[in-house]
mmCIF file of N, CA and C in Angstrom:
data_model
loop_
_atom_site.group_PDB
_atom_site.id
_atom_site.type_symbol
_atom_site.label_atom_id
_atom_site.label_comp_id
_atom_site.label_asym_id
_atom_site.label_seq_id
_atom_site.Cartn_x
_atom_site.Cartn_y
_atom_site.Cartn_z
ATOM 1 N N UNK A 1 -34.243 -151.202 21.230
ATOM 2 C CA UNK A 1 -34.995 -150.993 22.449
ATOM 3 C C UNK A 1 -36.422 -150.562 22.107
ATOM 4 N N UNK A 2 -37.349 -151.379 22.484
ATOM 5 C CA UNK A 2 -38.745 -151.101 22.182
ATOM 6 C C UNK A 2 -39.347 -150.388 23.382
ATOM 7 N N UNK A 3 -39.785 -149.139 23.172
ATOM 8 C CA UNK A 3 -40.254 -148.321 24.282
ATOM 9 C C UNK A 3 -41.637 -148.742 24.780
ATOM 10 N N UNK A 4 -42.468 -149.260 23.899
ATOM 11 C CA UNK A 4 -43.779 -149.752 24.338
ATOM 12 C C UNK A 4 -44.073 -151.040 23.584
ATOM 13 N N UNK A 5 -44.912 -151.850 24.170
ATOM 14 C CA UNK A 5 -45.264 -153.099 23.503
ATOM 15 C C UNK A 5 -46.233 -152.815 22.366
ATOM 16 N N UNK A 6 -46.015 -153.462 21.242
ATOM 17 C CA UNK A 6 -46.944 -153.258 20.127
ATOM 18 C C UNK A 6 -48.295 -153.911 20.429
ATOM 19 N N UNK A 7 -49.332 -153.323 19.911
ATOM 20 C CA UNK A 7 -50.672 -153.886 20.078
ATOM 21 C C UNK A 7 -50.938 -154.878 18.952
ATOM 22 N N UNK A 8 -51.993 -155.650 19.101
ATOM 23 C CA UNK A 8 -52.390 -156.595 18.047
ATOM 24 C C UNK A 8 -52.689 -155.829 16.758
ATOM 25 N N UNK A 9 -53.261 -154.626 16.892
ATOM 26 C CA UNK A 9 -53.564 -153.790 15.723
ATOM 27 C C UNK A 9 -52.265 -153.389 15.019
ATOM 28 N N UNK A 10 -51.246 -152.993 15.814
ATOM 29 C CA UNK A 10 -49.937 -152.656 15.244
ATOM 30 C C UNK A 10 -49.417 -153.816 14.409
ATOM 31 N N UNK A 11 -49.390 -154.995 15.023
ATOM 32 C CA UNK A 11 -48.819 -156.177 14.376
ATOM 33 C C UNK A 11 -49.584 -156.511 13.095
ATOM 34 N N UNK A 12 -50.906 -156.398 13.129
ATOM 35 C CA UNK A 12 -51.697 -156.673 11.918
ATOM 36 C C UNK A 12 -51.331 -155.705 10.795
ATOM 37 N N UNK A 13 -51.158 -154.422 11.142
ATOM 38 C CA UNK A 13 -50.765 -153.425 10.132
ATOM 39 C C UNK A 13 -49.404 -153.779 9.543
ATOM 40 N N UNK A 14 -48.466 -154.200 10.404
ATOM 41 C CA UNK A 14 -47.123 -154.553 9.919
ATOM 42 C C UNK A 14 -47.191 -155.744 8.981
ATOM 43 N N UNK A 15 -48.123 -156.658 9.247
ATOM 44 C CA UNK A 15 -48.271 -157.827 8.379
ATOM 45 C C UNK A 15 -48.866 -157.434 7.024
ATOM 46 N N UNK A 16 -49.659 -156.350 7.016
ATOM 47 C CA UNK A 16 -50.294 -155.897 5.769
ATOM 48 C C UNK A 16 -49.274 -155.390 4.767
ATOM 49 N N UNK A 17 -48.306 -154.584 5.240
ATOM 50 C CA UNK A 17 -47.329 -154.033 4.304
ATOM 51 C C UNK A 17 -46.058 -153.590 5.004
ATOM 52 N N UNK A 18 -44.979 -153.657 4.252
ATOM 53 C CA UNK A 18 -43.684 -153.193 4.738
ATOM 54 C C UNK A 18 -43.749 -151.699 5.020
ATOM 55 N N UNK A 19 -44.510 -150.984 4.217
ATOM 56 C CA UNK A 19 -44.670 -149.543 4.394
ATOM 57 C C UNK A 19 -45.219 -149.217 5.785
ATOM 58 N N UNK A 20 -46.241 -149.953 6.240
ATOM 59 C CA UNK A 20 -46.789 -149.739 7.591
ATOM 60 C C UNK A 20 -45.714 -149.998 8.642
ATOM 61 N N UNK A 21 -44.919 -151.036 8.424
ATOM 62 C CA UNK A 21 -43.884 -151.395 9.393
ATOM 63 C C UNK A 21 -42.862 -150.276 9.542
ATOM 64 N N UNK A 22 -42.326 -149.769 8.425
ATOM 65 C CA UNK A 22 -41.259 -148.766 8.536
ATOM 66 C C UNK A 22 -41.789 -147.390 8.941
ATOM 67 N N UNK A 23 -43.081 -147.136 8.772
ATOM 68 C CA UNK A 23 -43.650 -145.863 9.212
ATOM 69 C C UNK A 23 -43.892 -145.841 10.717
ATOM 70 N N UNK A 24 -43.885 -147.013 11.338
ATOM 71 C CA UNK A 24 -44.137 -147.131 12.769
ATOM 72 C C UNK A 24 -42.808 -147.150 13.526
ATOM 73 N N UNK A 25 -42.676 -146.236 14.495
ATOM 74 C CA UNK A 25 -41.454 -146.194 15.299
ATOM 75 C C UNK A 25 -41.249 -147.532 16.022
ATOM 76 N N UNK A 26 -42.306 -148.046 16.624
ATOM 77 C CA UNK A 26 -42.231 -149.329 17.331
ATOM 78 C C UNK A 26 -41.970 -150.460 16.328
ATOM 79 N N UNK A 27 -42.604 -150.383 15.172
ATOM 80 C CA UNK A 27 -42.399 -151.393 14.135
ATOM 81 C C UNK A 27 -40.945 -151.456 13.697
ATOM 82 N N UNK A 28 -40.337 -150.278 13.506
ATOM 83 C CA UNK A 28 -38.925 -150.245 13.114
ATOM 84 C C UNK A 28 -38.047 -150.825 14.216
ATOM 85 N N UNK A 29 -38.397 -150.560 15.471
ATOM 86 C CA UNK A 29 -37.611 -151.103 16.583
ATOM 87 C C UNK A 29 -37.680 -152.635 16.597
ATOM 88 N N UNK A 30 -38.864 -153.184 16.376
ATOM 89 C CA UNK A 30 -39.035 -154.642 16.341
ATOM 90 C C UNK A 30 -38.298 -155.222 15.127
ATOM 91 N N UNK A 31 -38.459 -154.583 13.972
ATOM 92 C CA UNK A 31 -37.801 -155.049 12.747
ATOM 93 C C UNK A 31 -36.284 -154.967 12.903
ATOM 94 N N UNK A 32 -35.815 -153.916 13.570
ATOM 95 C CA UNK A 32 -34.388 -153.748 13.818
ATOM 96 C C UNK A 32 -33.849 -154.915 14.646
ATOM 97 N N UNK A 33 -34.598 -155.351 15.649
ATOM 98 C CA UNK A 33 -34.196 -156.516 16.453
ATOM 99 C C UNK A 33 -34.079 -157.751 15.574
ATOM 100 N N UNK A 34 -35.042 -157.924 14.681
ATOM 101 C CA UNK A 34 -35.006 -159.058 13.755
ATOM 102 C C UNK A 34 -33.777 -158.967 12.846
ATOM 103 N N UNK A 35 -33.530 -157.770 12.278
ATOM 104 C CA UNK A 35 -32.383 -157.597 11.381
ATOM 105 C C UNK A 35 -31.070 -157.850 12.123
ATOM 106 N N UNK A 36 -31.007 -157.430 13.386
ATOM 107 C CA UNK A 36 -29.814 -157.664 14.193
ATOM 108 C C UNK A 36 -29.555 -159.169 14.283
ATOM 109 N N UNK A 37 -30.616 -159.946 14.447
ATOM 110 C CA UNK A 37 -30.465 -161.411 14.550
ATOM 111 C C UNK A 37 -29.991 -162.006 13.222
ATOM 112 N N UNK A 38 -30.222 -161.301 12.128
ATOM 113 C CA UNK A 38 -29.784 -161.750 10.792
ATOM 114 C C UNK A 38 -28.490 -161.069 10.348
ATOM 115 N N UNK A 39 -27.938 -160.244 11.187
ATOM 116 C CA UNK A 39 -26.717 -159.487 10.869
ATOM 117 C C UNK A 39 -26.905 -158.600 9.640
ATOM 118 N N UNK A 40 -28.077 -157.987 9.524
ATOM 119 C CA UNK A 40 -28.315 -157.069 8.397
ATOM 120 C C UNK A 40 -28.978 -155.775 8.873
ATOM 121 N N UNK A 41 -28.729 -155.404 10.103
ATOM 122 C CA UNK A 41 -29.331 -154.211 10.689
ATOM 123 C C UNK A 41 -28.894 -152.931 9.972
ATOM 124 N N UNK A 42 -27.736 -152.971 9.299
ATOM 125 C CA UNK A 42 -27.232 -151.775 8.611
ATOM 126 C C UNK A 42 -28.213 -151.265 7.562
ATOM 127 N N UNK A 43 -29.013 -152.151 6.979
ATOM 128 C CA UNK A 43 -29.977 -151.713 5.962
ATOM 129 C C UNK A 43 -30.992 -150.726 6.549
ATOM 130 N N UNK A 44 -31.578 -151.084 7.671
ATOM 131 C CA UNK A 44 -32.552 -150.192 8.309
ATOM 132 C C UNK A 44 -31.863 -148.940 8.854
ATOM 133 N N UNK A 45 -30.658 -149.107 9.397
ATOM 134 C CA UNK A 45 -29.919 -147.950 9.913
ATOM 135 C C UNK A 45 -29.658 -146.949 8.777
ATOM 136 N N UNK A 46 -29.285 -147.464 7.614
ATOM 137 C CA UNK A 46 -29.042 -146.593 6.458
ATOM 138 C C UNK A 46 -30.338 -145.903 6.035
ATOM 139 N N UNK A 47 -31.429 -146.656 5.955
ATOM 140 C CA UNK A 47 -32.719 -146.083 5.545
ATOM 141 C C UNK A 47 -33.120 -144.963 6.509
ATOM 142 N N UNK A 48 -32.978 -145.209 7.812
ATOM 143 C CA UNK A 48 -33.327 -144.195 8.816
ATOM 144 C C UNK A 48 -32.406 -142.982 8.705
ATOM 145 N N UNK A 49 -31.111 -143.225 8.461
ATOM 146 C CA UNK A 49 -30.166 -142.111 8.308
ATOM 147 C C UNK A 49 -30.568 -141.240 7.121
ATOM 148 N N UNK A 50 -31.020 -141.858 6.046
ATOM 149 C CA UNK A 50 -31.475 -141.102 4.866
ATOM 150 C C UNK A 50 -32.721 -140.276 5.189
ATOM 151 N N UNK A 51 -33.634 -140.860 5.957
ATOM 152 C CA UNK A 51 -34.848 -140.132 6.340
ATOM 153 C C UNK A 51 -34.482 -138.897 7.173
ATOM 154 N N UNK A 52 -33.571 -139.057 8.113
ATOM 155 C CA UNK A 52 -33.124 -137.933 8.942
ATOM 156 C C UNK A 52 -32.377 -136.898 8.095
ATOM 157 N N UNK A 53 -31.547 -137.387 7.192
ATOM 158 C CA UNK A 53 -30.748 -136.515 6.327
ATOM 159 C C UNK A 53 -31.643 -135.549 5.544
ATOM 160 N N UNK A 54 -32.769 -136.058 5.041
ATOM 161 C CA UNK A 54 -33.685 -135.224 4.239
ATOM 162 C C UNK A 54 -34.236 -134.045 5.042
ATOM 163 N N UNK A 55 -34.222 -134.159 6.369
ATOM 164 C CA UNK A 55 -34.740 -133.093 7.241
ATOM 165 C C UNK A 55 -33.640 -132.115 7.654
ATOM 166 N N UNK A 56 -32.406 -132.387 7.227
ATOM 167 C CA UNK A 56 -31.274 -131.554 7.639
ATOM 168 C C UNK A 56 -31.362 -130.152 7.067
ATOM 169 N N UNK A 57 -30.905 -129.161 7.828
ATOM 170 C CA UNK A 57 -30.811 -127.808 7.276
ATOM 171 C C UNK A 57 -29.798 -127.804 6.128
ATOM 172 N N UNK A 58 -30.012 -126.962 5.143
ATOM 173 C CA UNK A 58 -29.145 -126.890 3.960
ATOM 174 C C UNK A 58 -27.674 -126.747 4.336
ATOM 175 N N UNK A 59 -27.398 -126.002 5.379
ATOM 176 C CA UNK A 59 -26.015 -125.759 5.792
ATOM 177 C C UNK A 59 -25.307 -127.033 6.275
ATOM 178 N N UNK A 60 -26.081 -128.064 6.631
ATOM 179 C CA UNK A 60 -25.484 -129.299 7.150
ATOM 180 C C UNK A 60 -25.515 -130.456 6.157
ATOM 181 N N UNK A 61 -26.147 -130.255 5.002
ATOM 182 C CA UNK A 61 -26.293 -131.344 4.045
ATOM 183 C C UNK A 61 -24.959 -131.949 3.633
ATOM 184 N N UNK A 62 -24.000 -131.117 3.276
ATOM 185 C CA UNK A 62 -22.722 -131.625 2.780
ATOM 186 C C UNK A 62 -22.023 -132.496 3.819
ATOM 187 N N UNK A 63 -21.883 -132.000 5.036
ATOM 188 C CA UNK A 63 -21.155 -132.770 6.057
ATOM 189 C C UNK A 63 -21.910 -134.051 6.425
ATOM 190 N N UNK A 64 -23.225 -133.984 6.504
ATOM 191 C CA UNK A 64 -24.017 -135.182 6.837
ATOM 192 C C UNK A 64 -23.977 -136.197 5.699
ATOM 193 N N UNK A 65 -23.996 -135.708 4.457
ATOM 194 C CA UNK A 65 -23.936 -136.608 3.301
ATOM 195 C C UNK A 65 -22.625 -137.395 3.313
ATOM 196 N N UNK A 66 -21.544 -136.711 3.587
ATOM 197 C CA UNK A 66 -20.234 -137.373 3.634
ATOM 198 C C UNK A 66 -20.216 -138.429 4.743
ATOM 199 N N UNK A 67 -20.767 -138.103 5.908
ATOM 200 C CA UNK A 67 -20.800 -139.064 7.023
ATOM 201 C C UNK A 67 -21.607 -140.307 6.649
ATOM 202 N N UNK A 68 -22.762 -140.110 6.035
ATOM 203 C CA UNK A 68 -23.605 -141.250 5.626
ATOM 204 C C UNK A 68 -22.858 -142.094 4.597
ATOM 205 N N UNK A 69 -22.241 -141.418 3.643
ATOM 206 C CA UNK A 69 -21.490 -142.130 2.609
ATOM 207 C C UNK A 69 -20.377 -142.969 3.248
ATOM 208 N N UNK A 70 -19.634 -142.369 4.158
ATOM 209 C CA UNK A 70 -18.516 -143.071 4.803
ATOM 210 C C UNK A 70 -18.993 -144.209 5.706
ATOM 211 N N UNK A 71 -20.139 -144.029 6.320
ATOM 212 C CA UNK A 71 -20.666 -145.024 7.258
ATOM 213 C C UNK A 71 -21.292 -146.229 6.548
ATOM 214 N N UNK A 72 -21.963 -145.980 5.395
ATOM 215 C CA UNK A 72 -22.791 -147.029 4.791
ATOM 216 C C UNK A 72 -22.463 -147.401 3.344
ATOM 217 N N UNK A 73 -21.821 -146.520 2.585
ATOM 218 C CA UNK A 73 -21.747 -146.746 1.145
ATOM 219 C C UNK A 73 -20.353 -147.051 0.606
ATOM 220 N N UNK A 74 -19.348 -146.320 1.060
ATOM 221 C CA UNK A 74 -18.024 -146.550 0.468
ATOM 222 C C UNK A 74 -17.537 -147.974 0.758
ATOM 223 N N UNK A 75 -16.645 -148.460 -0.077
ATOM 224 C CA UNK A 75 -16.098 -149.807 0.097
ATOM 225 C C UNK A 75 -15.498 -149.945 1.491
ATOM 226 N N UNK A 76 -15.808 -151.051 2.136
ATOM 227 C CA UNK A 76 -15.329 -151.344 3.493
ATOM 228 C C UNK A 76 -15.830 -150.352 4.547
ATOM 229 N N UNK A 77 -16.968 -149.717 4.295
ATOM 230 C CA UNK A 77 -17.591 -148.840 5.296
ATOM 231 C C UNK A 77 -17.944 -149.685 6.523
ATOM 232 N N UNK A 78 -17.958 -149.084 7.716
ATOM 233 C CA UNK A 78 -18.260 -149.846 8.937
ATOM 234 C C UNK A 78 -19.609 -150.578 8.893
ATOM 235 N N UNK A 79 -20.600 -149.963 8.246
ATOM 236 C CA UNK A 79 -21.937 -150.570 8.126
ATOM 237 C C UNK A 79 -22.346 -150.637 6.658
ATOM 238 N N UNK A 80 -21.459 -151.135 5.829
ATOM 239 C CA UNK A 80 -21.679 -151.122 4.375
ATOM 240 C C UNK A 80 -22.960 -151.853 3.977
ATOM 241 N N UNK A 81 -23.770 -151.171 3.169
ATOM 242 C CA UNK A 81 -24.996 -151.770 2.637
ATOM 243 C C UNK A 81 -24.706 -152.341 1.244
ATOM 244 N N UNK A 82 -25.561 -153.239 0.824
ATOM 245 C CA UNK A 82 -25.363 -153.954 -0.426
ATOM 246 C C UNK A 82 -25.984 -153.186 -1.596
ATOM 247 N N UNK A 83 -25.163 -152.422 -2.302
ATOM 248 C CA UNK A 83 -25.615 -151.660 -3.466
ATOM 249 C C UNK A 83 -24.843 -152.104 -4.704
ATOM 250 N N UNK A 84 -25.482 -151.999 -5.864
ATOM 251 C CA UNK A 84 -24.755 -152.306 -7.091
ATOM 252 C C UNK A 84 -23.786 -151.157 -7.400
ATOM 253 N N UNK A 85 -22.826 -151.432 -8.249
ATOM 254 C CA UNK A 85 -21.774 -150.458 -8.560
ATOM 255 C C UNK A 85 -22.338 -149.156 -9.137
ATOM 256 N N UNK A 86 -23.330 -149.256 -10.001
ATOM 257 C CA UNK A 86 -23.902 -148.058 -10.628
ATOM 258 C C UNK A 86 -24.534 -147.136 -9.585
ATOM 259 N N UNK A 87 -25.298 -147.693 -8.664
ATOM 260 C CA UNK A 87 -25.943 -146.886 -7.615
ATOM 261 C C UNK A 87 -24.890 -146.301 -6.672
ATOM 262 N N UNK A 88 -23.897 -147.087 -6.352
ATOM 263 C CA UNK A 88 -22.800 -146.624 -5.486
ATOM 264 C C UNK A 88 -22.087 -145.435 -6.147
ATOM 265 N N UNK A 89 -21.793 -145.564 -7.453
ATOM 266 C CA UNK A 89 -21.110 -144.485 -8.187
ATOM 267 C C UNK A 89 -21.976 -143.229 -8.282
ATOM 268 N N UNK A 90 -23.262 -143.421 -8.591
ATOM 269 C CA UNK A 90 -24.190 -142.288 -8.679
ATOM 270 C C UNK A 90 -24.232 -141.538 -7.347
ATOM 271 N N UNK A 91 -24.313 -142.292 -6.264
ATOM 272 C CA UNK A 91 -24.382 -141.677 -4.937
ATOM 273 C C UNK A 91 -23.096 -140.918 -4.632
ATOM 274 N N UNK A 92 -21.960 -141.479 -5.001
ATOM 275 C CA UNK A 92 -20.681 -140.792 -4.781
ATOM 276 C C UNK A 92 -20.644 -139.477 -5.576
ATOM 277 N N UNK A 93 -21.136 -139.501 -6.812
ATOM 278 C CA UNK A 93 -21.196 -138.275 -7.630
ATOM 279 C C UNK A 93 -22.123 -137.244 -6.996
ATOM 280 N N UNK A 94 -23.232 -137.699 -6.423
ATOM 281 C CA UNK A 94 -24.200 -136.798 -5.792
ATOM 282 C C UNK A 94 -23.599 -136.042 -4.611
ATOM 283 N N UNK A 95 -22.550 -136.587 -4.003
ATOM 284 C CA UNK A 95 -21.929 -135.932 -2.852
ATOM 285 C C UNK A 95 -21.330 -134.578 -3.232
ATOM 286 N N UNK A 96 -20.927 -134.422 -4.496
ATOM 287 C CA UNK A 96 -20.342 -133.151 -4.936
ATOM 288 C C UNK A 96 -21.338 -132.003 -4.808
ATOM 289 N N UNK A 97 -22.625 -132.314 -4.940
ATOM 290 C CA UNK A 97 -23.686 -131.298 -4.839
ATOM 291 C C UNK A 97 -24.750 -131.835 -3.892
ATOM 292 N N UNK A 98 -24.389 -131.976 -2.633
ATOM 293 C CA UNK A 98 -25.298 -132.569 -1.652
ATOM 294 C C UNK A 98 -26.625 -131.816 -1.611
ATOM 295 N N UNK A 99 -27.687 -132.575 -1.772
ATOM 296 C CA UNK A 99 -29.041 -132.018 -1.687
ATOM 297 C C UNK A 99 -29.909 -133.068 -0.993
ATOM 298 N N UNK A 100 -31.130 -132.720 -0.599
ATOM 299 C CA UNK A 100 -31.959 -133.677 0.146
ATOM 300 C C UNK A 100 -32.222 -134.992 -0.598
ATOM 301 N N UNK A 101 -32.086 -134.997 -1.924
ATOM 302 C CA UNK A 101 -32.399 -136.208 -2.692
ATOM 303 C C UNK A 101 -31.164 -137.021 -3.104
ATOM 304 N N UNK A 102 -29.979 -136.650 -2.635
ATOM 305 C CA UNK A 102 -28.776 -137.309 -3.155
ATOM 306 C C UNK A 102 -28.660 -138.795 -2.797
ATOM 307 N N UNK A 103 -29.406 -139.261 -1.801
ATOM 308 C CA UNK A 103 -29.373 -140.688 -1.454
ATOM 309 C C UNK A 103 -30.612 -141.436 -1.932
ATOM 310 N N UNK A 104 -31.493 -140.768 -2.671
ATOM 311 C CA UNK A 104 -32.777 -141.380 -3.030
ATOM 312 C C UNK A 104 -32.650 -142.735 -3.727
ATOM 313 N N UNK A 105 -31.781 -142.842 -4.714
ATOM 314 C CA UNK A 105 -31.651 -144.108 -5.448
ATOM 315 C C UNK A 105 -31.137 -145.218 -4.537
ATOM 316 N N UNK A 106 -30.106 -144.921 -3.774
ATOM 317 C CA UNK A 106 -29.541 -145.917 -2.859
ATOM 318 C C UNK A 106 -30.569 -146.308 -1.796
ATOM 319 N N UNK A 107 -31.280 -145.319 -1.273
ATOM 320 C CA UNK A 107 -32.279 -145.596 -0.246
ATOM 321 C C UNK A 107 -33.403 -146.464 -0.808
ATOM 322 N N UNK A 108 -33.832 -146.149 -2.034
ATOM 323 C CA UNK A 108 -34.899 -146.933 -2.661
ATOM 324 C C UNK A 108 -34.446 -148.383 -2.863
ATOM 325 N N UNK A 109 -33.199 -148.563 -3.288
ATOM 326 C CA UNK A 109 -32.686 -149.910 -3.516
ATOM 327 C C UNK A 109 -32.651 -150.710 -2.210
ATOM 328 N N UNK A 110 -32.210 -150.092 -1.129
ATOM 329 C CA UNK A 110 -32.133 -150.780 0.163
ATOM 330 C C UNK A 110 -33.536 -151.051 0.705
ATOM 331 N N UNK A 111 -34.451 -150.120 0.509
ATOM 332 C CA UNK A 111 -35.850 -150.313 0.926
ATOM 333 C C UNK A 111 -36.424 -151.552 0.227
ATOM 334 N N UNK A 112 -36.223 -151.635 -1.097
ATOM 335 C CA UNK A 112 -36.749 -152.771 -1.860
ATOM 336 C C UNK A 112 -36.090 -154.075 -1.427
ATOM 337 N N UNK A 113 -34.802 -154.017 -1.144
ATOM 338 C CA UNK A 113 -34.093 -155.201 -0.662
ATOM 339 C C UNK A 113 -34.712 -155.681 0.654
ATOM 340 N N UNK A 114 -34.945 -154.758 1.568
ATOM 341 C CA UNK A 114 -35.557 -155.139 2.855
ATOM 342 C C UNK A 114 -36.966 -155.676 2.642
ATOM 343 N N UNK A 115 -37.734 -154.994 1.784
ATOM 344 C CA UNK A 115 -39.130 -155.385 1.556
ATOM 345 C C UNK A 115 -39.226 -156.773 0.925
ATOM 346 N N UNK A 116 -38.377 -157.053 -0.054
ATOM 347 C CA UNK A 116 -38.467 -158.314 -0.790
ATOM 348 C C UNK A 116 -37.783 -159.469 -0.060
ATOM 349 N N UNK A 117 -36.841 -159.163 0.808
ATOM 350 C CA UNK A 117 -36.014 -160.206 1.409
ATOM 351 C C UNK A 117 -36.263 -160.313 2.918
ATOM 352 N N UNK A 118 -35.709 -159.409 3.680
ATOM 353 C CA UNK A 118 -35.782 -159.475 5.150
ATOM 354 C C UNK A 118 -37.215 -159.446 5.661
ATOM 355 N N UNK A 119 -38.046 -158.564 5.075
ATOM 356 C CA UNK A 119 -39.434 -158.425 5.542
ATOM 357 C C UNK A 119 -40.194 -159.746 5.405
ATOM 358 N N UNK A 120 -39.979 -160.457 4.319
ATOM 359 C CA UNK A 120 -40.682 -161.739 4.128
ATOM 360 C C UNK A 120 -40.291 -162.749 5.198
ATOM 361 N N UNK A 121 -38.997 -162.772 5.539
ATOM 362 C CA UNK A 121 -38.562 -163.668 6.616
ATOM 363 C C UNK A 121 -39.101 -163.183 7.964
ATOM 364 N N UNK A 122 -39.143 -161.870 8.145
ATOM 365 C CA UNK A 122 -39.676 -161.284 9.381
ATOM 366 C C UNK A 122 -41.123 -161.720 9.616
ATOM 367 N N UNK A 123 -41.922 -161.749 8.550
ATOM 368 C CA UNK A 123 -43.338 -162.124 8.681
ATOM 369 C C UNK A 123 -43.504 -163.538 9.231
ATOM 370 N N UNK A 124 -42.519 -164.393 8.973
ATOM 371 C CA UNK A 124 -42.591 -165.788 9.439
ATOM 372 C C UNK A 124 -41.744 -166.037 10.679
ATOM 373 N N UNK A 125 -41.133 -164.978 11.195
ATOM 374 C CA UNK A 125 -40.213 -165.135 12.327
ATOM 375 C C UNK A 125 -40.962 -165.369 13.631
ATOM 376 N N UNK A 126 -40.289 -166.069 14.546
ATOM 377 C CA UNK A 126 -40.876 -166.282 15.872
ATOM 378 C C UNK A 126 -41.003 -164.945 16.595
ATOM 379 N N UNK A 127 -40.108 -164.001 16.292
ATOM 380 C CA UNK A 127 -40.176 -162.676 16.923
ATOM 381 C C UNK A 127 -41.552 -162.047 16.676
ATOM 382 N N UNK A 128 -42.015 -162.052 15.438
ATOM 383 C CA UNK A 128 -43.321 -161.463 15.115
ATOM 384 C C UNK A 128 -44.450 -162.347 15.643
ATOM 385 N N UNK A 129 -44.328 -163.657 15.485
ATOM 386 C CA UNK A 129 -45.374 -164.577 15.952
ATOM 387 C C UNK A 129 -45.603 -164.412 17.457
ATOM 388 N N UNK A 130 -44.509 -164.251 18.210
ATOM 389 C CA UNK A 130 -44.613 -164.134 19.671
ATOM 390 C C UNK A 130 -45.263 -162.828 20.122
ATOM 391 N N UNK A 131 -45.246 -161.814 19.255
ATOM 392 C CA UNK A 131 -45.856 -160.529 19.613
ATOM 393 C C UNK A 131 -47.377 -160.592 19.591
ATOM 394 N N UNK A 132 -47.913 -161.523 18.849
ATOM 395 C CA UNK A 132 -49.363 -161.559 18.677
ATOM 396 C C UNK A 132 -49.893 -162.976 18.905
ATOM 397 N N UNK A 133 -49.847 -163.453 20.147
ATOM 398 C CA UNK A 133 -50.287 -164.818 20.422
ATOM 399 C C UNK A 133 -51.766 -165.048 20.143
ATOM 400 N N UNK A 134 -52.575 -163.983 20.166
ATOM 401 C CA UNK A 134 -54.009 -164.158 19.907
ATOM 402 C C UNK A 134 -54.227 -164.693 18.494
ATOM 403 N N UNK A 135 -53.400 -164.274 17.563
ATOM 404 C CA UNK A 135 -53.526 -164.772 16.190
ATOM 405 C C UNK A 135 -53.244 -166.268 16.174
ATOM 406 N N UNK A 136 -52.215 -166.685 16.917
ATOM 407 C CA UNK A 136 -51.878 -168.104 16.999
ATOM 408 C C UNK A 136 -53.003 -168.903 17.641
ATOM 409 N N UNK A 137 -53.648 -168.343 18.658
ATOM 410 C CA UNK A 137 -54.742 -169.039 19.343
ATOM 411 C C UNK A 137 -55.895 -169.278 18.390
ATOM 412 N N UNK A 138 -56.205 -168.268 17.586
ATOM 413 C CA UNK A 138 -57.278 -168.428 16.612
ATOM 414 C C UNK A 138 -56.931 -169.539 15.636
ATOM 415 N N UNK A 139 -55.673 -169.560 15.185
ATOM 416 C CA UNK A 139 -55.236 -170.586 14.247
ATOM 417 C C UNK A 139 -55.355 -171.968 14.878
ATOM 418 N N UNK A 140 -54.939 -172.062 16.165
ATOM 419 C CA UNK A 140 -55.018 -173.351 16.835
ATOM 420 C C UNK A 140 -56.464 -173.812 16.936
ATOM 421 N N UNK A 141 -57.360 -172.878 17.196
ATOM 422 C CA UNK A 141 -58.778 -173.217 17.285
ATOM 423 C C UNK A 141 -59.291 -173.789 15.985
ATOM 424 N N UNK A 142 -58.905 -173.203 14.864
ATOM 425 C CA UNK A 142 -59.371 -173.692 13.587
ATOM 426 C C UNK A 142 -58.724 -175.036 13.260
ATOM 427 N N UNK A 143 -57.479 -175.243 13.744
ATOM 428 C CA UNK A 143 -56.838 -176.531 13.512
ATOM 429 C C UNK A 143 -57.560 -177.632 14.295
ATOM 430 N N UNK A 144 -57.999 -177.280 15.521
ATOM 431 C CA UNK A 144 -58.707 -178.264 16.336
ATOM 432 C C UNK A 144 -59.996 -178.658 15.638
ATOM 433 N N UNK A 145 -60.669 -177.699 15.047
ATOM 434 C CA UNK A 145 -61.916 -177.991 14.341
ATOM 435 C C UNK A 145 -61.639 -178.976 13.201
ATOM 436 N N UNK A 146 -60.586 -178.707 12.459
ATOM 437 C CA UNK A 146 -60.213 -179.585 11.329
ATOM 438 C C UNK A 146 -59.871 -180.958 11.869
ATOM 439 N N UNK A 147 -59.066 -180.997 12.947
ATOM 440 C CA UNK A 147 -58.653 -182.274 13.518
ATOM 441 C C UNK A 147 -59.879 -183.034 14.059
ATOM 442 N N UNK A 148 -60.792 -182.287 14.710
ATOM 443 C CA UNK A 148 -61.995 -182.916 15.267
ATOM 444 C C UNK A 148 -62.881 -183.496 14.184
ATOM 445 N N UNK A 149 -62.893 -182.827 13.015
ATOM 446 C CA UNK A 149 -63.754 -183.281 11.927
ATOM 447 C C UNK A 149 -63.148 -184.470 11.176
ATOM 448 N N UNK A 150 -61.849 -184.710 11.355
ATOM 449 C CA UNK A 150 -61.187 -185.805 10.598
ATOM 450 C C UNK A 150 -61.465 -187.154 11.202
#
């Protein structure tokens, strides 16, 4: 659910870098819609859960860590993310001493996966193109010039 429409400036920033996209609440909402269409929304959900987890009071770290692990990491988790065995094992070991950084490796791996894979497809998606029609109009104008000159 996108609470406000993104501006052309927002969209340009998202095109510049994945970092700009995930730092923007509206950007994450738009990207989440795209991931939902690709059936890979769990990646962003996991990344956001890790961001929230880091802000948890110390007294809640253990219980929240277990919930995140059960939701996203353990085999056959409801929203299982794609991690290699070594990262999965490291994260499971980290649960014994839950601290704000216990998901860092897994979170970094999922971030890179989104940045290298989903984000690239997102940049070419009709979802993003439709948000910024002015960019398309400029492109069409330059195409007309090329066509007119041919």
